[in-house]
Amino acid sequence: MLKKRDLQDCHILYELITHPDVFPFVRQKAASYEEFLFMTKQTMEAEERGELISRTILDEWGSPIGTINLYDIENHAGFLGTWLGKPYHGKGYNSPAKEVFFNELFFELGIETIFMRIKKENIRSIKAAEKLPFVVKANETRKSIYEQLNAKGDVYDLYEISKDQYTLHIMRTAANSPIESDRLEA
């Protein structure tokens, strides 16, 4: 479902990222394949330095279909950036990719908080974020971050995922699964 970034995936990912329904909403905008290749190499180097975490999202056949990233890591927190190619919108890839990524971030890499800045015009992403039971809209609770994001105009909503909220969600989900319930009764 996820793998570390690889330059060999760039051709497929570049074709997907340039779609007009995807491109306006991605953080790293490349004007050419060569620029996308260069940006991917920079992303891989930044991960080695601990500045970000980036993974390629794969479909069930192992083909690259998008990326999921944690940018601007500071004090065990960072900003989530995810995109899927247009042919994969609405196909059920987003939530499982986030679950795998969040598990890695929270339980393997020591991240405590994931923030999401979502453009207020990006209704698809807002609906996806608000569907997740462990996501909290943080415009008011993280006012200083919200104001910093919107210093040049009211563009973004801010969402937060804490390790505690995510862990509670995982525990509730496991407790409600038939297999786990059988174990608890035995």
mmCIF file of C-alpha atoms in Angstrom:
data_model
loop_
_atom_site.group_PDB
_atom_site.id
_atom_site.type_symbol
_atom_site.label_atom_id
_atom_site.label_comp_id
_atom_site.label_asym_id
_atom_site.label_seq_id
_atom_site.Cartn_x
_atom_site.Cartn_y
_atom_site.Cartn_z
ATOM 1 C CA MET A 1 0.000 0.000 0.000
ATOM 2 C CA LEU A 2 2.895 2.422 0.829
ATOM 3 C CA LYS A 3 6.579 2.473 0.029
ATOM 4 C CA LYS A 4 9.457 4.900 0.383
ATOM 5 C CA ARG A 5 9.799 7.335 -2.499
ATOM 6 C CA ASP A 6 11.709 6.057 -5.522
ATOM 7 C CA LEU A 7 12.835 7.997 -8.587
ATOM 8 C CA GLN A 8 11.623 5.140 -10.795
ATOM 9 C CA ASP A 9 8.007 6.048 -9.921
ATOM 10 C CA CYS A 10 8.355 9.659 -11.057
ATOM 11 C CA HIS A 11 7.144 9.207 -14.626
ATOM 12 C CA ILE A 12 3.835 7.648 -13.560
ATOM 13 C CA LEU A 13 3.374 10.074 -10.649
ATOM 14 C CA TYR A 14 4.112 13.110 -12.823
ATOM 15 C CA GLU A 15 1.410 12.066 -15.297
ATOM 16 C CA LEU A 16 -1.066 11.743 -12.403
ATOM 17 C CA ILE A 17 -0.129 14.970 -10.600
ATOM 18 C CA THR A 18 -0.581 17.176 -13.683
ATOM 19 C CA HIS A 19 -4.327 16.468 -13.990
ATOM 20 C CA PRO A 20 -6.303 19.731 -13.524
ATOM 21 C CA ASP A 21 -8.372 18.169 -10.717
ATOM 22 C CA VAL A 22 -5.173 17.321 -8.793
ATOM 23 C CA PHE A 23 -2.504 19.899 -9.633
ATOM 24 C CA PRO A 24 -4.081 22.987 -7.979
ATOM 25 C CA PHE A 25 -4.198 21.175 -4.625
ATOM 26 C CA VAL A 26 -0.675 19.718 -4.395
ATOM 27 C CA ARG A 27 2.044 21.368 -2.363
ATOM 28 C CA GLN A 28 4.961 20.744 -4.710
ATOM 29 C CA LYS A 29 4.050 22.018 -8.157
ATOM 30 C CA ALA A 30 6.401 20.943 -10.934
ATOM 31 C CA ALA A 31 6.164 22.569 -14.364
ATOM 32 C CA SER A 32 7.953 19.678 -16.103
ATOM 33 C CA TYR A 33 8.863 16.031 -15.602
ATOM 34 C CA GLU A 34 12.489 17.024 -15.010
ATOM 35 C CA GLU A 35 11.443 19.462 -12.288
ATOM 36 C CA PHE A 36 9.266 16.773 -10.681
ATOM 37 C CA LEU A 37 12.219 14.364 -10.747
ATOM 38 C CA PHE A 38 14.429 17.011 -9.112
ATOM 39 C CA MET A 39 11.783 17.775 -6.458
ATOM 40 C CA THR A 40 11.413 14.071 -5.682
ATOM 41 C CA LYS A 41 15.179 13.753 -5.230
ATOM 42 C CA GLN A 42 15.092 16.775 -2.899
ATOM 43 C CA THR A 43 12.201 15.171 -0.981
ATOM 44 C CA MET A 44 14.186 11.955 -0.526
ATOM 45 C CA GLU A 45 17.215 13.917 0.716
ATOM 46 C CA ALA A 46 15.049 15.973 3.104
ATOM 47 C CA GLU A 47 13.679 12.736 4.560
ATOM 48 C CA GLU A 48 17.224 11.522 5.199
ATOM 49 C CA ARG A 49 17.790 14.761 7.161
ATOM 50 C CA GLY A 50 14.585 14.210 9.199
ATOM 51 C CA GLU A 51 12.769 17.238 7.769
ATOM 52 C CA LEU A 52 9.850 15.298 6.306
ATOM 53 C CA ILE A 53 8.469 11.808 5.754
ATOM 54 C CA SER A 54 7.243 10.852 2.293
ATOM 55 C CA ARG A 55 5.691 7.678 0.906
ATOM 56 C CA THR A 56 4.311 6.606 -2.448
ATOM 57 C CA ILE A 57 0.757 5.240 -2.345
ATOM 58 C CA LEU A 58 0.353 2.020 -4.346
ATOM 59 C CA ASP A 59 -2.719 0.310 -5.733
ATOM 60 C CA GLU A 60 -3.357 -3.401 -5.184
ATOM 61 C CA TRP A 61 -1.022 -4.259 -8.081
ATOM 62 C CA GLY A 62 1.857 -2.202 -6.711
ATOM 63 C CA SER A 63 1.504 0.685 -9.173
ATOM 64 C CA PRO A 64 2.108 4.233 -7.899
ATOM 65 C CA ILE A 65 -1.134 6.234 -7.619
ATOM 66 C CA GLY A 66 -0.191 9.200 -5.384
ATOM 67 C CA THR A 67 1.876 10.308 -2.413
ATOM 68 C CA ILE A 68 1.393 10.913 1.291
ATOM 69 C CA ASN A 69 3.779 13.170 3.184
ATOM 70 C CA LEU A 70 4.443 14.781 6.525
ATOM 71 C CA TYR A 71 6.094 18.161 5.932
ATOM 72 C CA ASP A 72 7.664 20.765 8.188
ATOM 73 C CA ILE A 73 8.429 18.356 11.034
ATOM 74 C CA GLU A 74 9.164 20.235 14.230
ATOM 75 C CA ASN A 75 8.681 19.228 17.886
ATOM 76 C CA HIS A 76 7.231 15.812 16.922
ATOM 77 C CA ALA A 77 4.560 17.454 14.736
ATOM 78 C CA GLY A 78 4.151 18.115 11.036
ATOM 79 C CA PHE A 79 1.731 18.924 8.232
ATOM 80 C CA LEU A 80 0.078 16.196 6.177
ATOM 81 C CA GLY A 81 0.014 16.415 2.405
ATOM 82 C CA THR A 82 -1.740 13.719 0.374
ATOM 83 C CA TRP A 83 -2.768 13.458 -3.231
ATOM 84 C CA LEU A 84 -4.138 10.694 -5.451
ATOM 85 C CA GLY A 85 -4.268 10.638 -9.222
ATOM 86 C CA LYS A 86 -7.689 11.485 -10.684
ATOM 87 C CA PRO A 87 -8.445 7.884 -11.826
ATOM 88 C CA TYR A 88 -8.150 6.805 -8.169
ATOM 89 C CA HIS A 89 -10.468 9.416 -6.627
ATOM 90 C CA GLY A 90 -13.403 7.837 -4.821
ATOM 91 C CA LYS A 91 -12.016 4.304 -5.118
ATOM 92 C CA GLY A 92 -11.269 3.777 -1.423
ATOM 93 C CA TYR A 93 -7.491 4.287 -1.442
ATOM 94 C CA ASN A 94 -7.305 7.405 0.740
ATOM 95 C CA SER A 95 -8.377 6.036 4.141
ATOM 96 C CA PRO A 96 -6.272 2.843 4.091
ATOM 97 C CA ALA A 97 -3.202 4.813 2.956
ATOM 98 C CA LYS A 98 -3.685 7.275 5.811
ATOM 99 C CA GLU A 99 -4.144 4.459 8.330
ATOM 100 C CA VAL A 100 -0.879 2.786 7.312
ATOM 101 C CA PHE A 101 0.927 6.134 7.279
ATOM 102 C CA PHE A 102 -0.473 7.261 10.636
ATOM 103 C CA ASN A 103 0.502 3.937 12.233
ATOM 104 C CA GLU A 104 4.060 4.407 10.985
ATOM 105 C CA LEU A 105 4.213 8.040 12.105
ATOM 106 C CA PHE A 106 2.714 7.582 15.570
ATOM 107 C CA PHE A 107 3.929 4.116 16.551
ATOM 108 C CA GLU A 108 7.294 3.838 14.778
ATOM 109 C CA LEU A 109 8.622 7.345 14.127
ATOM 110 C CA GLY A 110 7.657 9.246 17.295
ATOM 111 C CA ILE A 111 5.269 11.798 15.792
ATOM 112 C CA GLU A 112 2.768 13.193 18.327
ATOM 113 C CA THR A 113 0.624 15.534 16.185
ATOM 114 C CA ILE A 114 -0.370 15.665 12.535
ATOM 115 C CA PHE A 115 -1.800 18.905 11.194
ATOM 116 C CA MET A 116 -3.727 19.288 7.968
ATOM 117 C CA ARG A 117 -4.102 22.637 6.252
ATOM 118 C CA ILE A 118 -6.836 22.355 3.681
ATOM 119 C CA LYS A 119 -7.868 25.090 1.287
ATOM 120 C CA LYS A 120 -11.414 26.131 2.083
ATOM 121 C CA GLU A 121 -12.293 25.699 -1.604
ATOM 122 C CA ASN A 122 -11.065 22.067 -1.578
ATOM 123 C CA ILE A 123 -14.398 20.516 -0.641
ATOM 124 C CA ARG A 124 -13.263 16.947 -1.516
ATOM 125 C CA SER A 125 -10.392 17.094 1.004
ATOM 126 C CA ILE A 126 -12.474 18.784 3.699
ATOM 127 C CA LYS A 127 -15.142 16.075 3.428
ATOM 128 C CA ALA A 128 -12.468 13.353 3.543
ATOM 129 C CA ALA A 129 -10.867 14.889 6.647
ATOM 130 C CA GLU A 130 -14.155 15.385 8.451
ATOM 131 C CA LYS A 131 -15.131 11.742 7.829
ATOM 132 C CA LEU A 132 -12.238 10.553 9.992
ATOM 133 C CA PRO A 133 -13.409 10.098 13.605
ATOM 134 C CA PHE A 134 -10.023 11.081 15.073
ATOM 135 C CA VAL A 135 -9.695 14.415 13.240
ATOM 136 C CA VAL A 136 -10.493 17.661 15.041
ATOM 137 C CA LYS A 137 -11.028 21.013 13.340
ATOM 138 C CA ALA A 138 -8.418 23.220 15.028
ATOM 139 C CA ASN A 139 -9.112 26.743 13.728
ATOM 140 C CA GLU A 140 -9.969 27.834 17.284
ATOM 141 C CA THR A 141 -7.932 25.452 19.446
ATOM 142 C CA ARG A 142 -4.688 26.134 17.532
ATOM 143 C CA LYS A 143 -5.412 29.792 16.832
ATOM 144 C CA SER A 144 -1.757 30.871 16.427
ATOM 145 C CA ILE A 145 -1.053 28.192 13.787
ATOM 146 C CA TYR A 146 -4.367 28.965 12.045
ATOM 147 C CA GLU A 147 -3.540 32.687 11.908
ATOM 148 C CA GLN A 148 -0.025 31.977 10.629
ATOM 149 C CA LEU A 149 -1.439 29.811 7.815
ATOM 150 C CA ASN A 150 -3.893 32.554 6.867
ATOM 151 C CA ALA A 151 -1.582 35.560 7.257
ATOM 152 C CA LYS A 152 -2.202 36.585 3.625
ATOM 153 C CA GLY A 153 -5.932 35.895 3.576
ATOM 154 C CA ASP A 154 -8.593 33.462 4.793
ATOM 155 C CA VAL A 155 -7.518 30.512 2.655
ATOM 156 C CA TYR A 156 -7.107 27.446 4.902
ATOM 157 C CA ASP A 157 -8.941 25.458 7.530
ATOM 158 C CA LEU A 158 -6.712 23.725 10.077
ATOM 159 C CA TYR A 159 -7.288 20.176 11.284
ATOM 160 C CA GLU A 160 -5.404 18.204 13.915
ATOM 161 C CA ILE A 161 -4.816 14.518 14.597
ATOM 162 C CA SER A 162 -3.198 13.768 17.936
ATOM 163 C CA LYS A 163 -1.499 10.482 18.724
ATOM 164 C CA ASP A 164 -3.841 10.089 21.712
ATOM 165 C CA GLN A 165 -7.019 10.557 19.621
ATOM 166 C CA TYR A 166 -5.715 8.207 16.937
ATOM 167 C CA THR A 167 -4.705 5.565 19.495
ATOM 168 C CA LEU A 168 -8.144 5.777 21.130
ATOM 169 C CA HIS A 169 -9.742 5.291 17.696
ATOM 170 C CA ILE A 170 -7.563 2.213 17.032
ATOM 171 C CA MET A 171 -8.444 0.754 20.437
ATOM 172 C CA ARG A 172 -12.185 1.337 19.897
ATOM 173 C CA THR A 173 -12.024 -0.156 16.409
ATOM 174 C CA ALA A 174 -10.184 -3.237 17.678
ATOM 175 C CA ALA A 175 -12.617 -3.656 20.600
ATOM 176 C CA ASN A 176 -15.573 -3.549 18.193
ATOM 177 C CA SER A 177 -14.172 -6.044 15.692
ATOM 178 C CA PRO A 178 -15.731 -9.557 15.886
ATOM 179 C CA ILE A 179 -12.327 -11.209 16.264
ATOM 180 C CA GLU A 180 -11.318 -8.951 19.173
ATOM 181 C CA SER A 181 -14.732 -9.311 20.822
ATOM 182 C CA ASP A 182 -14.365 -13.123 20.708
ATOM 183 C CA ARG A 183 -10.950 -12.842 22.370
ATOM 184 C CA LEU A 184 -12.350 -10.607 25.114
ATOM 185 C CA GLU A 185 -15.133 -13.117 25.889
ATOM 186 C CA ALA A 186 -12.825 -16.158 25.954
#
